[in-house]
């Protein structure tokens, strides 16, 4: 029973991720925002779950090349994260920081950590308890979108929220 | 860059002429020259006292030939052209036979089994035109150690003819890569520098990056995402034991051993700030060496341990710095156009190798520790993270091809190149590979 439930959630999460990436590849560099932010609620999604977060809030924000400051679009997006986290106070959030492939491995690890902390700092400034947040950097190790071009790179310079 | 390179070559060529005059009738390769004609060398099968030794003797000649050929400095002559037989060579080289096929140097050897079942390997290096023996040495080893003896003999030949220490009796540790880029599987792997004796050190369950050897090669320090906690570990090769290094309040990464093996230097990222720390492996006491709001990472010790080079973006973009080993005297040394990263101090102390990113291209280059004399050796869509062979004459690094949106491309491969910028070669690995680290000469 429990196992079946988990599978279902995982399948929904996977769908969400796929659709977000498909949309993402069409987005421009500067205008990149979380594509699923305004998607309508999907049936079968557990409120407060990662699937809910991906489908109805939007799980990522984007950064300019070699930058870790939040864009205005990013802050708008993170305001939705704050509302979600306040609505589901038992949720914990892991903030992943990522970089595009145009940089050296070790620097990109540090850059991803900076980006994840930019998000964390913003969430804390908006009243989310720091103890609910964890950061991790993947540097350039986990691209969301393939392709050695600016459109893909813009989608890979990101911070992603993962609800626990 | 080309102009600089030519000047370098010209200066070195003058040195070569002088040296050549002083050492007449000596077979010599000046490897500081830009583009050396490889020296024709005849490497004969080592004669064996029995069938098994004969087989090993043939394989040893093959390993020695491949090592010397790969250096780009030697051109082993096809054994089919040899006139004198291995048997008659045991009595005395007939030098006219070797001059006839234009061999400048001749290598011969003999393998016997000792009473305790070991191999005794003798080899001689002859100067064909001077008709003199340049090296004669004997080695003892267990039968399965024949490959290492072959590499040691290749090192002895290289050293005698170039005047520089060899680098063939060494290993590479690197990150073996497989699977799609979004969820790439990465495993630590180790192999001899010629690709033999390849084995995986981790199982791919967790992401691992940037392995580096300890000076005695029995440990490897690296970054592992074990339990989704990116931290620096030490892997003890003899026991297979993995050890978490320190208890830091954030991600630790970019580790390297000190030249005496007593310390590991690395970065700690915490609250959006990355600084460099040094941990004493005996006391487990850690010391912060940099303290500013920028990304300070990729530290590497000078071979005498007195200084550290590292990269920092404190000036705006990534640049290379040098400081004293206690963190004092932090000085920027790179001022060229572009970003400079991953500085690695040469084992000879005279150069720092780096990755450079300018425009849309990456480069592997070297500069002096004071920042002068920058030379770029390799370039590409992505070339990254040079590592030095122990003689400071050859570098390895990794190269990635661009990918398209369906995931084609994106291959990562290891390469080596001469300090002169010549003889770039792929280091063949079973899977894709990145983050190579060259071992010191095996003790």
Tab-separated table of N, CA and C in Angstrom, chain B residues 1 5 8-9 31-35 364 366 375-379 393-395 397 416-425:
chain	number	residue	atom	x	y	z
B	1	UNK	N	51.000	34.255	-28.251
B	1	UNK	CA	51.369	32.956	-27.706
B	1	UNK	C	52.397	32.265	-28.585
B	5	UNK	N	56.243	31.339	-27.798
B	5	UNK	CA	56.687	29.959	-27.910
B	5	UNK	C	57.942	29.859	-28.752
B	8	UNK	N	60.949	30.975	-26.972
B	8	UNK	CA	61.321	29.938	-26.018
B	8	UNK	C	62.135	28.851	-26.727
B	9	UNK	N	61.615	28.430	-27.875
B	9	UNK	CA	62.292	27.379	-28.632
B	9	UNK	C	63.676	27.836	-29.052
B	31	UNK	N	64.950	17.704	-24.592
B	31	UNK	CA	63.481	17.731	-24.603
B	31	UNK	C	62.921	19.102	-24.298
B	32	UNK	N	63.788	20.094	-24.069
B	32	UNK	CA	63.264	21.441	-23.860
B	32	UNK	C	62.966	22.119	-25.194
B	33	UNK	N	63.403	21.505	-26.294
B	33	UNK	CA	63.128	22.100	-27.598
B	33	UNK	C	61.661	21.929	-27.953
B	34	UNK	N	61.166	22.826	-28.790
B	34	UNK	CA	59.754	22.836	-29.122
B	34	UNK	C	59.295	21.582	-29.840
B	35	UNK	N	59.975	21.202	-30.891
B	35	UNK	CA	59.488	20.096	-31.688
B	35	UNK	C	60.661	19.184	-32.023
B	364	UNK	N	44.641	25.046	-21.416
B	364	UNK	CA	45.574	24.591	-20.388
B	364	UNK	C	46.862	25.371	-20.615
B	366	UNK	N	50.688	27.278	-18.660
B	366	UNK	CA	51.638	27.332	-17.551
B	366	UNK	C	52.170	28.760	-17.420
B	375	UNK	N	52.355	30.626	-21.027
B	375	UNK	CA	52.277	29.898	-22.300
B	375	UNK	C	51.053	29.010	-22.284
B	376	UNK	N	50.291	29.009	-23.376
B	376	UNK	CA	49.110	28.155	-23.472
B	376	UNK	C	49.471	26.914	-24.275
B	377	UNK	N	49.120	25.742	-23.766
B	377	UNK	CA	49.554	24.484	-24.372
B	377	UNK	C	48.443	23.782	-25.135
B	378	UNK	N	47.221	23.815	-24.612
B	378	UNK	CA	46.105	23.089	-25.227
B	378	UNK	C	44.870	23.963	-25.133
B	379	UNK	N	43.930	23.758	-26.049
B	379	UNK	CA	42.694	24.518	-25.971
B	379	UNK	C	41.541	23.696	-26.509
B	393	UNK	N	57.585	17.487	-16.901
B	393	UNK	CA	57.754	17.689	-18.345
B	393	UNK	C	56.488	17.379	-19.125
B	394	UNK	N	55.564	16.672	-18.510
B	394	UNK	CA	54.347	16.227	-19.189
B	394	UNK	C	53.165	16.545	-18.276
B	395	UNK	N	52.036	16.933	-18.890
B	395	UNK	CA	50.826	17.227	-18.131
B	395	UNK	C	49.689	16.349	-18.635
B	397	UNK	N	45.261	16.180	-18.422
B	397	UNK	CA	44.087	16.999	-18.126
B	397	UNK	C	42.903	16.297	-18.747
B	416	UNK	N	47.115	13.792	-22.499
B	416	UNK	CA	48.410	14.239	-21.987
B	416	UNK	C	49.072	15.106	-23.049
B	417	UNK	N	49.968	15.975	-22.613
B	417	UNK	CA	50.665	16.867	-23.541
B	417	UNK	C	52.022	17.227	-22.951
B	418	UNK	N	52.983	17.466	-23.845
B	418	UNK	CA	54.303	17.934	-23.406
B	418	UNK	C	54.230	19.363	-22.900
B	419	UNK	N	55.147	19.680	-22.049
B	419	UNK	CA	55.287	21.057	-21.589
B	419	UNK	C	55.558	22.012	-22.757
B	420	UNK	N	56.088	21.480	-23.845
B	420	UNK	CA	56.346	22.310	-25.025
B	420	UNK	C	55.071	22.605	-25.806
B	421	UNK	N	53.962	21.918	-25.461
B	421	UNK	CA	52.726	22.065	-26.222
B	421	UNK	C	52.628	21.061	-27.363
B	422	UNK	N	53.621	20.191	-27.486
B	422	UNK	CA	53.586	19.153	-28.521
B	422	UNK	C	53.111	17.827	-27.947
B	423	UNK	N	52.867	16.906	-28.881
B	423	UNK	CA	52.588	15.516	-28.518
B	423	UNK	C	51.347	15.369	-27.635
B	424	UNK	N	50.271	16.041	-28.020
B	424	UNK	CA	49.007	15.849	-27.293
B	424	UNK	C	48.433	14.480	-27.656
B	425	UNK	N	48.097	13.695	-26.653
B	425	UNK	CA	47.603	12.340	-26.893
B	425	UNK	C	46.452	12.019	-25.958
